[in-house]
Short mmCIF file of C-alpha atoms and ligand atoms in Angstrom, two decimals:
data_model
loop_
_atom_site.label_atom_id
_atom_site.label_comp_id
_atom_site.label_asym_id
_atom_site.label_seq_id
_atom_site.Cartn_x
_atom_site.Cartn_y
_atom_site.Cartn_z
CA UNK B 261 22.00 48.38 13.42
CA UNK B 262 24.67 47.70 10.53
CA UNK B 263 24.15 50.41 7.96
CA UNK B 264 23.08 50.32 4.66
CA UNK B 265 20.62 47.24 4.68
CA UNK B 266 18.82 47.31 1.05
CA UNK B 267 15.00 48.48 0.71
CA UNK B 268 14.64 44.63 -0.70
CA UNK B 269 16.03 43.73 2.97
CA UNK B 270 13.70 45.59 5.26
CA UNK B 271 10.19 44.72 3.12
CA UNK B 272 11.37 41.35 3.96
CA UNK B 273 12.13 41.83 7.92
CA UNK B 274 9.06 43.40 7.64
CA UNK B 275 7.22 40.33 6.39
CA UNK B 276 9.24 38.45 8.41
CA UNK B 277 7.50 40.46 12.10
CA UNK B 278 3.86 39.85 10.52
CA UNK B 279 4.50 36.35 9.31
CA UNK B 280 1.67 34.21 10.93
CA UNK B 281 2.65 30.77 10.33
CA UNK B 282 6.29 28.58 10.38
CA UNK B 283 6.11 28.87 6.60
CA UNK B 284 5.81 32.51 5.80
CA UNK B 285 8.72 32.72 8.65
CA UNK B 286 10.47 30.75 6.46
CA UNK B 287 10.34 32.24 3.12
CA UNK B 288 10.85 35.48 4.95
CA UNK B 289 13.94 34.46 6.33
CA UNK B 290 15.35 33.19 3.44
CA UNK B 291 14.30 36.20 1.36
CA UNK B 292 16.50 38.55 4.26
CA UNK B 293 19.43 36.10 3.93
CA UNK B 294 19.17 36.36 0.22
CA UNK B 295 19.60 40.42 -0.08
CA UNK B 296 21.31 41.35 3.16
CA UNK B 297 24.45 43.33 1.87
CA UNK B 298 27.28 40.73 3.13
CA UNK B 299 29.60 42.81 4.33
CA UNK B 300 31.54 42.30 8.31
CA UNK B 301 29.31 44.79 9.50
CA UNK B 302 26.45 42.05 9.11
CA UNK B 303 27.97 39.21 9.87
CA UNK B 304 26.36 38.58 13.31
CA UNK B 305 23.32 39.65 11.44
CA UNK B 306 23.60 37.28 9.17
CA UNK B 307 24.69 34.27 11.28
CA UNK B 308 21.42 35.12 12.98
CA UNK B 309 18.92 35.05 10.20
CA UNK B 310 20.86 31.18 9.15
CA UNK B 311 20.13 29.71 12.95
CA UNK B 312 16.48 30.31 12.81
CA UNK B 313 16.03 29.53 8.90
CA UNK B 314 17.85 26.33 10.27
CA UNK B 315 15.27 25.93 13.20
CA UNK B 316 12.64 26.33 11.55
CA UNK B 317 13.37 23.76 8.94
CA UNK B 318 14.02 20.99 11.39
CA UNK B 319 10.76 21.80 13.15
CA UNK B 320 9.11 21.15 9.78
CA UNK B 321 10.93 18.43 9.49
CA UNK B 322 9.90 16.54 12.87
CA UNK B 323 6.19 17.38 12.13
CA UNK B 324 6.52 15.56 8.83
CA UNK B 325 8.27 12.49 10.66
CA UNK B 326 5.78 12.38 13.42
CA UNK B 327 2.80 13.03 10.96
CA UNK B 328 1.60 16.39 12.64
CA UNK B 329 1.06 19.10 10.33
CA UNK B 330 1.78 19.85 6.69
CA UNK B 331 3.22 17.03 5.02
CA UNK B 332 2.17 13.74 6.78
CA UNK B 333 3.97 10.40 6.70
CA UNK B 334 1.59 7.41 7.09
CA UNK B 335 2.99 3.81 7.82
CA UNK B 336 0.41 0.71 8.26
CA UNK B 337 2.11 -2.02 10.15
CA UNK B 338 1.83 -4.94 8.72
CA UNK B 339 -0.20 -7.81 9.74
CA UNK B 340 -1.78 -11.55 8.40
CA UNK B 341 -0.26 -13.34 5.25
CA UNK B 342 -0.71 -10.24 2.92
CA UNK B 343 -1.36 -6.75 2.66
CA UNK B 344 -3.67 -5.56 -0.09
CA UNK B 345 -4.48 -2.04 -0.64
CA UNK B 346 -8.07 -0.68 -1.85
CA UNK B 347 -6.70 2.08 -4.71
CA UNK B 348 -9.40 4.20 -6.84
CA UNK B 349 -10.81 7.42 -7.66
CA UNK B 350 -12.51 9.43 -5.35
CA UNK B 351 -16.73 8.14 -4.02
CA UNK B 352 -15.73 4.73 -5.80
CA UNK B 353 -16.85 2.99 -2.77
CA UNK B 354 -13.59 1.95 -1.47
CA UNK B 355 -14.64 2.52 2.14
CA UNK B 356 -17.33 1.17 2.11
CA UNK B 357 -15.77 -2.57 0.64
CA UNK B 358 -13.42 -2.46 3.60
CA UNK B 359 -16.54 -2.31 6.03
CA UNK B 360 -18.06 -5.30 4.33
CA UNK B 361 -15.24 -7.53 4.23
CA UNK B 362 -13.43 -6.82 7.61
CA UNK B 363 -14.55 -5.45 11.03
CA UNK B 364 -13.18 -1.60 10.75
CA UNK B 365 -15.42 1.03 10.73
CA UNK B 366 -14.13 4.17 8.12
CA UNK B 367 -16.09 7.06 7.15
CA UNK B 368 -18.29 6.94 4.53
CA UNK B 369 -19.92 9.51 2.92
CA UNK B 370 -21.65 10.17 -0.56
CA UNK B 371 -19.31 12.76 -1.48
CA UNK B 372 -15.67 12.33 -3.03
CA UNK B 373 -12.35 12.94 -0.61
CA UNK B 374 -14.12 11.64 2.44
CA UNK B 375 -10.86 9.57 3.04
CA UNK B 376 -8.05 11.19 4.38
CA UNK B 377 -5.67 8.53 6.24
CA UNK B 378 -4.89 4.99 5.46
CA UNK B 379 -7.43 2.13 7.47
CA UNK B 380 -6.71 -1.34 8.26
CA UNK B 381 -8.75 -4.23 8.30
CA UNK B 382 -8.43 -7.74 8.70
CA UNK B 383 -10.28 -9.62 5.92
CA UNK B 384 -11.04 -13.67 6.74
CA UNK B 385 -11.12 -15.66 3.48
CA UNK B 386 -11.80 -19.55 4.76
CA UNK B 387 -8.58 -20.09 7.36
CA UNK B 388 -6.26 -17.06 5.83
CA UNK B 389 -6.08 -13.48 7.36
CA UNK B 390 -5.21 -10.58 4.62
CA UNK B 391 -4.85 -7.07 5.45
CA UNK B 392 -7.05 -4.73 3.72
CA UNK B 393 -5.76 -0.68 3.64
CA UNK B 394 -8.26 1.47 2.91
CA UNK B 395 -6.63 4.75 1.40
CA UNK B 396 -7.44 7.88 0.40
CA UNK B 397 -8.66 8.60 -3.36
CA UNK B 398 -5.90 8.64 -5.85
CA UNK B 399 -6.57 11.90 -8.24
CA UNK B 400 -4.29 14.22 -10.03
CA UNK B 401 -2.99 17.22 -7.89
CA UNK B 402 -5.12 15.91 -4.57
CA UNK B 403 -3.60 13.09 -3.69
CA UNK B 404 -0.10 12.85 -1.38
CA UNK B 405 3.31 11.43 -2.10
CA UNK B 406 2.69 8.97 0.76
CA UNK B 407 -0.50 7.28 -0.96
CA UNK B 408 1.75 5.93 -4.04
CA UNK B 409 4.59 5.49 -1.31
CA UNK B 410 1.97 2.57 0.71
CA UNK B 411 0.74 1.13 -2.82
CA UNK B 412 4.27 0.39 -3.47
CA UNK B 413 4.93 -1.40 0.33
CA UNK B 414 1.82 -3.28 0.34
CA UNK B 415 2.15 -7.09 -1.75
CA UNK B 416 -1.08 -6.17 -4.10
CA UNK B 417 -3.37 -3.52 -5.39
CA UNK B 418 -7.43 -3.93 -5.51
CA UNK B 419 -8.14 -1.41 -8.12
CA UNK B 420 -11.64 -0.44 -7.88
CA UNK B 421 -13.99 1.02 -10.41
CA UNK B 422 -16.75 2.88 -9.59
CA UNK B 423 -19.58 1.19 -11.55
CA UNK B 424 -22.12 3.63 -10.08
CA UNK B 425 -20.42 6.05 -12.68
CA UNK B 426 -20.61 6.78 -16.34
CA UNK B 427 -16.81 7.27 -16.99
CA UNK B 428 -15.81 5.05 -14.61
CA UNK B 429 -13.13 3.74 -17.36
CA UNK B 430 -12.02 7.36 -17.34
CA UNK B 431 -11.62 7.48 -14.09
CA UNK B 432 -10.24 4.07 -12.91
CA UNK B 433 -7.90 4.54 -16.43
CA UNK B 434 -6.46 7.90 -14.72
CA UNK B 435 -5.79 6.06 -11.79
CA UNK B 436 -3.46 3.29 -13.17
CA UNK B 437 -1.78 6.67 -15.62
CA UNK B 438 -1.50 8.40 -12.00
CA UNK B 439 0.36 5.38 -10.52
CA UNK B 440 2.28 5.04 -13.73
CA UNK B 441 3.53 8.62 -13.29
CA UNK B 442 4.63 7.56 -9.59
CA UNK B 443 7.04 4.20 -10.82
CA UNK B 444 4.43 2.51 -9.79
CA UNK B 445 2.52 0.09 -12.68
CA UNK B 446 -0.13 -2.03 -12.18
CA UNK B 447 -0.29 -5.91 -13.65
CA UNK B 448 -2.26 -9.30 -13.62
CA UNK B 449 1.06 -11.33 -12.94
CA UNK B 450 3.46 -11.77 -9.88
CA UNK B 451 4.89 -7.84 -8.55
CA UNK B 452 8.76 -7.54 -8.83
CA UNK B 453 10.93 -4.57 -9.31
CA UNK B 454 12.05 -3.26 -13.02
CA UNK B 455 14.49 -1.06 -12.07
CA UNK B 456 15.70 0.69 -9.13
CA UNK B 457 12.46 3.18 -8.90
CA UNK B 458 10.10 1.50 -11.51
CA UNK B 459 8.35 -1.30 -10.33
CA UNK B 460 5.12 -3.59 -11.75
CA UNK B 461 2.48 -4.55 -8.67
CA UNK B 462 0.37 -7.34 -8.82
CA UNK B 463 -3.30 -5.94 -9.33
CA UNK B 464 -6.80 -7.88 -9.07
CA UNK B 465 -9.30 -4.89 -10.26
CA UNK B 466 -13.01 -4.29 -8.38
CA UNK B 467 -16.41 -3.03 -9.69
CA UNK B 468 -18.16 -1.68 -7.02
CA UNK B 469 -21.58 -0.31 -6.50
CA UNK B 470 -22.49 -2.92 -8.97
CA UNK B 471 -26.28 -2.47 -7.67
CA UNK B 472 -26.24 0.74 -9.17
CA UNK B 473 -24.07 -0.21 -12.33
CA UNK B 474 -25.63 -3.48 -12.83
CA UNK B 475 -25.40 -2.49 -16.78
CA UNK B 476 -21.78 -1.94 -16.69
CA UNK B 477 -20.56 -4.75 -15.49
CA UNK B 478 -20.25 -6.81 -18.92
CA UNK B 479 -18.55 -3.78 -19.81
CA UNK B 480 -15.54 -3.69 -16.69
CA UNK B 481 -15.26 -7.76 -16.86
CA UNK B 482 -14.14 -7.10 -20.41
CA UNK B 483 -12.26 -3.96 -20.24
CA UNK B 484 -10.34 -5.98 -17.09
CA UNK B 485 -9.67 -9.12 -19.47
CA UNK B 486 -6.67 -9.76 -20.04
CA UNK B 487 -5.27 -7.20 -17.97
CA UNK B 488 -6.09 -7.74 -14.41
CA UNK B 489 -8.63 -10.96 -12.68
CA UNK B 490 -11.62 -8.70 -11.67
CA UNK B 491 -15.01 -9.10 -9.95
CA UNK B 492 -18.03 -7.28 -9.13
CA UNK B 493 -19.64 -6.20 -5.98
CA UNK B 494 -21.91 -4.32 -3.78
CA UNK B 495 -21.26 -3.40 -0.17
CA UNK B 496 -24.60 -2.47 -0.12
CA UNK B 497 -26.71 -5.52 -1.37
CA UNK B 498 -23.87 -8.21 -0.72
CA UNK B 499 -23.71 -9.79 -3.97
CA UNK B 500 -20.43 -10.49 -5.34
CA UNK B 501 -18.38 -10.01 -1.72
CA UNK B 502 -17.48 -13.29 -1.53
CA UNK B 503 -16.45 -13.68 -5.47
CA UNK B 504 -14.35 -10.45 -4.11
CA UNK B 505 -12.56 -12.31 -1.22
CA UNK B 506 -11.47 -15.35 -3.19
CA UNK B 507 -10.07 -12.64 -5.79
CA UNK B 508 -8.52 -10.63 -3.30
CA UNK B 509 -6.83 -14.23 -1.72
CA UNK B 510 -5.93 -15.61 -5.24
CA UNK B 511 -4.17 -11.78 -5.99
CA UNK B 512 -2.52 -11.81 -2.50
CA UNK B 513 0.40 -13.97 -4.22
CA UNK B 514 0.12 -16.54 -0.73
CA UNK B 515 -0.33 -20.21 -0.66
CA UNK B 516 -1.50 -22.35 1.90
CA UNK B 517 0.33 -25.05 3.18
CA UNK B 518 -0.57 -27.59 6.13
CA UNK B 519 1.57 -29.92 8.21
CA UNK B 520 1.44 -33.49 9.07
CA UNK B 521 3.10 -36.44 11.26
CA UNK B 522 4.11 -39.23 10.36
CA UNK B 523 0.76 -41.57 10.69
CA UNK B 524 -1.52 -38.44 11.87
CA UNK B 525 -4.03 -36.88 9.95
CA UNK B 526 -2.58 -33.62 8.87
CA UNK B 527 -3.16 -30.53 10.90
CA UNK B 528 -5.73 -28.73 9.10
CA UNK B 529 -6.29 -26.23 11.82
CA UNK B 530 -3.35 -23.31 10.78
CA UNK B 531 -2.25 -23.26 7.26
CA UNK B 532 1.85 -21.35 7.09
CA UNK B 533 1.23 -19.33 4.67
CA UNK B 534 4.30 -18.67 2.09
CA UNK B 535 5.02 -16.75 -1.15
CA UNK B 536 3.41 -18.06 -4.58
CA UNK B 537 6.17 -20.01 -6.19
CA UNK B 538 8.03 -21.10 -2.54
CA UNK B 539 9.30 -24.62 -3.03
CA UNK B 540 9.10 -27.36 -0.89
CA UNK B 541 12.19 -26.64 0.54
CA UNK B 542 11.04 -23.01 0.93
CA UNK B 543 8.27 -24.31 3.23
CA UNK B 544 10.43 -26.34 5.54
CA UNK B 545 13.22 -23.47 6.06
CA UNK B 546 10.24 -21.60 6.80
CA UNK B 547 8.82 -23.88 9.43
CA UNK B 548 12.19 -24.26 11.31
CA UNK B 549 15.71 -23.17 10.06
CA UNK B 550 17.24 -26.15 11.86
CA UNK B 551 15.12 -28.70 9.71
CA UNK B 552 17.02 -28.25 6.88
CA UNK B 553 20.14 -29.48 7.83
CA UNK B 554 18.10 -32.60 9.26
CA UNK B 555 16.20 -33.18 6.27
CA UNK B 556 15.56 -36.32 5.19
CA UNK B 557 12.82 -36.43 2.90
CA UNK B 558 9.49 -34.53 2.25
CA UNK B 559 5.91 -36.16 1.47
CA UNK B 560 3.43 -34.10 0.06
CA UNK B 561 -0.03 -34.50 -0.46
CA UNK B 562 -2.65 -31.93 -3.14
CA UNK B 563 -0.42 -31.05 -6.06
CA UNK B 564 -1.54 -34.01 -8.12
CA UNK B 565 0.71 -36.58 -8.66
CA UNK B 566 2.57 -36.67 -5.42
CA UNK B 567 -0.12 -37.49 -3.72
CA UNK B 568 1.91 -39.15 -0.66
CA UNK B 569 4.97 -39.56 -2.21
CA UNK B 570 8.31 -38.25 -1.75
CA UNK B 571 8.30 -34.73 -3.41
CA UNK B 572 11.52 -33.47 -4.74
CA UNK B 573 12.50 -30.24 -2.55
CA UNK B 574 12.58 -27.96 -5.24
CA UNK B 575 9.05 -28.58 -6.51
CA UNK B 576 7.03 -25.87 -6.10
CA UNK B 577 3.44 -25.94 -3.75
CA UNK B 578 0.22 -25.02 -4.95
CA UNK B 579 -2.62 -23.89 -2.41
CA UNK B 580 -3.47 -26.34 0.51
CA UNK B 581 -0.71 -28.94 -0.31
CA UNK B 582 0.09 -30.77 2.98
CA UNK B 583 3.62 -31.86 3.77
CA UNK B 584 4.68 -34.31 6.14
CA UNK B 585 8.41 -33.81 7.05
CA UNK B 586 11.10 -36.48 7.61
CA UNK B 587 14.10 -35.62 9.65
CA UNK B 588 16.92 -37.54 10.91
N1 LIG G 851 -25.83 1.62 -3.54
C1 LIG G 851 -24.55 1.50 -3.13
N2 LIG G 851 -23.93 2.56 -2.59
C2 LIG G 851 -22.64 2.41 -2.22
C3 LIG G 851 -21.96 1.19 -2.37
N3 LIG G 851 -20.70 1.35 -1.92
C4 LIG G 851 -20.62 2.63 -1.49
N4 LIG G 851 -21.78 3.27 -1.67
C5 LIG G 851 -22.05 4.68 -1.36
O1 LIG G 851 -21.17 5.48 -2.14
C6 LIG G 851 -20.72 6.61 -1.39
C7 LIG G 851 -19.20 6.62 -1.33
O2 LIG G 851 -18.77 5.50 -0.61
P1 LIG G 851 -17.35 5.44 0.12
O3 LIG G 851 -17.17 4.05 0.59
O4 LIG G 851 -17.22 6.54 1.10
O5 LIG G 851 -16.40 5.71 -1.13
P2 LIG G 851 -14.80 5.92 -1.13
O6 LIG G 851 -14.29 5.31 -2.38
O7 LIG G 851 -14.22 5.41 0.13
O8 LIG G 851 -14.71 7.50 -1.23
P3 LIG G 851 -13.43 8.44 -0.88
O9 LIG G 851 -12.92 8.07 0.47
O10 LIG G 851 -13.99 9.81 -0.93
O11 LIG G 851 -12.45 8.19 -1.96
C8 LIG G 851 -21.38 6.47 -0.02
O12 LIG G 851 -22.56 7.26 -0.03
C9 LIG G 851 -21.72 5.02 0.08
O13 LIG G 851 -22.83 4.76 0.91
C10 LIG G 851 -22.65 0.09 -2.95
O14 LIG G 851 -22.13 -1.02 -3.14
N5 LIG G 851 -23.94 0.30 -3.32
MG1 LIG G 852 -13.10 6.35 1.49
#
């Protein structure tokens, strides 16, 4: 034992042998490197106290990646033409929505944080598939870096307001400050990036519980004018889900499109599905790469005036146009 190791040093060793979890190993350790007299009489000391602070910290480090432990790292594959996430304070009924409109079963419970990791649903609206993530409540000093961090992947935000509450302005108004504070802020038009962290996501904004709130929903449609395309809705009576779904489709920032041949009817059984604002030529790269370099003309059918006629290839499709493609 190297000699004169500080009083500071050996109340810290001594935490260090009754330390019960990785974390109070940790601070332990750190606190021993940080007042061991460094002299070459504790070198090997020293060295020693480094490999396990080391060790320890890259065993916290694998939990987080594999989402064991502390600080958990959630990822929702994506699947169907868009992914929409359910964002709100806690009890708004969030849960509950994503029961109604798709076939996953979360917990639900009348009492806030019941929520704790990210659910996926597939929602059907007419021929489209969208992905629905259920998350957990968004509230100040409760709610994890990886919530924002799945807002921000996902192509749209359903904001939902718990009608069922007084201050549910309040509360659904912390929420979008909360997302603010994270880069993240909220709008009725298309989502792009602002800057390299700040970016503006495309929001369609819920009132839920609306059977319980049934007077306060004059009051959300006009707080949401202007600001986001909202609807109301109760999982628990019905009314309004299907208002919801055509919301949640028209917010998804997708468009239809279906396929014809020459002198068929068009194929109305799979739309593609392709970004708002994709262009006809957009649609036929995105049917086969090698078309494009055949192309000879398009035809397109549903945006008004080109109804059968040869579209130009950078006019851009609406919902349900059909195109019938001409290669040579
Ligand atoms: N009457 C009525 N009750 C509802 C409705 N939607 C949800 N509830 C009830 O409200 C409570 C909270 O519902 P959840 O779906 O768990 O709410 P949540 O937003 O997911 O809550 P957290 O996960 O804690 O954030 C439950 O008791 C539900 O049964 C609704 O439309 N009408
Ligand atoms: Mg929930």
């Amino acid at each position: 034992m190297p000699a004169n190791l500080t009083p500071a040093f050996l109340a810290a060793r001594d935490r260090f042998n009754r330390a019960k979890t990785d974390e109070e190993r940790l601070d332990a350790l750190q606190e021993m490197l940080a007042t061991i007299p460094k002299h070459k009489g504790t070198e090997k000391l020293q060295a020693d106290i480094k490999r396990r602070i080391a060790k320890l910290k890259e065993k916290a480090e694998q939990q987080r990646r594999s989402g064991k432990g502390g600080g958990a790292v959630y990822h929702v594959p994506r699947e169907g033409a868009a992914q929409v996430t359910l964002v709100g304070p806690p009890n708004a009924g969030k849960s509950s929505l994503l029961a109604a409109l798709t076939r996953a079963t979360p917990e639900i419970a009348p009492y806030p944080f019941t929520t704790l990791r990210p659910l996926p649903g597939m929602m059907t609206y007419e021929d489209v598939q969208i992905q629905l993530v259920d998350l957990p409540p968004v509230a100040r000093d409760y709610t994890e870096g990886w919530v924002y961090g799945l807002v921000r992947l996902a192509d749209t935000v359903a904001l939902c307001a718990n009608l069922e509450s007084e201050g549910w302005r309040e509360e659904v108004e912390e929420v979008i400050r909360l997302l603010a504070e994270h880069h993240t802020l909220l709008t009725g038009g298309p989502s792009r990036q602002l800057d390299w962290r700040t970016m503006e996501k495309r929001t369609v904004a819920l009132g839920l519980k609306a059977d319980l709130g049934r007077e306060r929903v004059g009051a959300f449609r006009a707080w949401a004018e202007g600001k986001f395309p909202a609807a109301a809705a109760s999982a628990a009576t019905g009314e309004g889900l299907d208002e919801v779904k055509k919301l949640i489709f028209r917010g998804s920032g997708v468009v239809r499109v279906y396929t014809k041949k020459p002198g068929h009817p068009p194929d109305l059984s799979q739309p593609y599905t392709i970004r708002e604002g994709a262009t006809v030529l957009n649609v036929v790269e995105q049917i086969h790469k090698d078309f494009v370099s055949r192309l000879r003309y398009v035809r397109l059918w549903g945006s008004g005036r080109f109804d059968g006629q040869h579209a130009p290839l950078d006019h851009v499709v609406q919902d349900k146009d059909i195109v019938e493609i001409h290669l040579s």
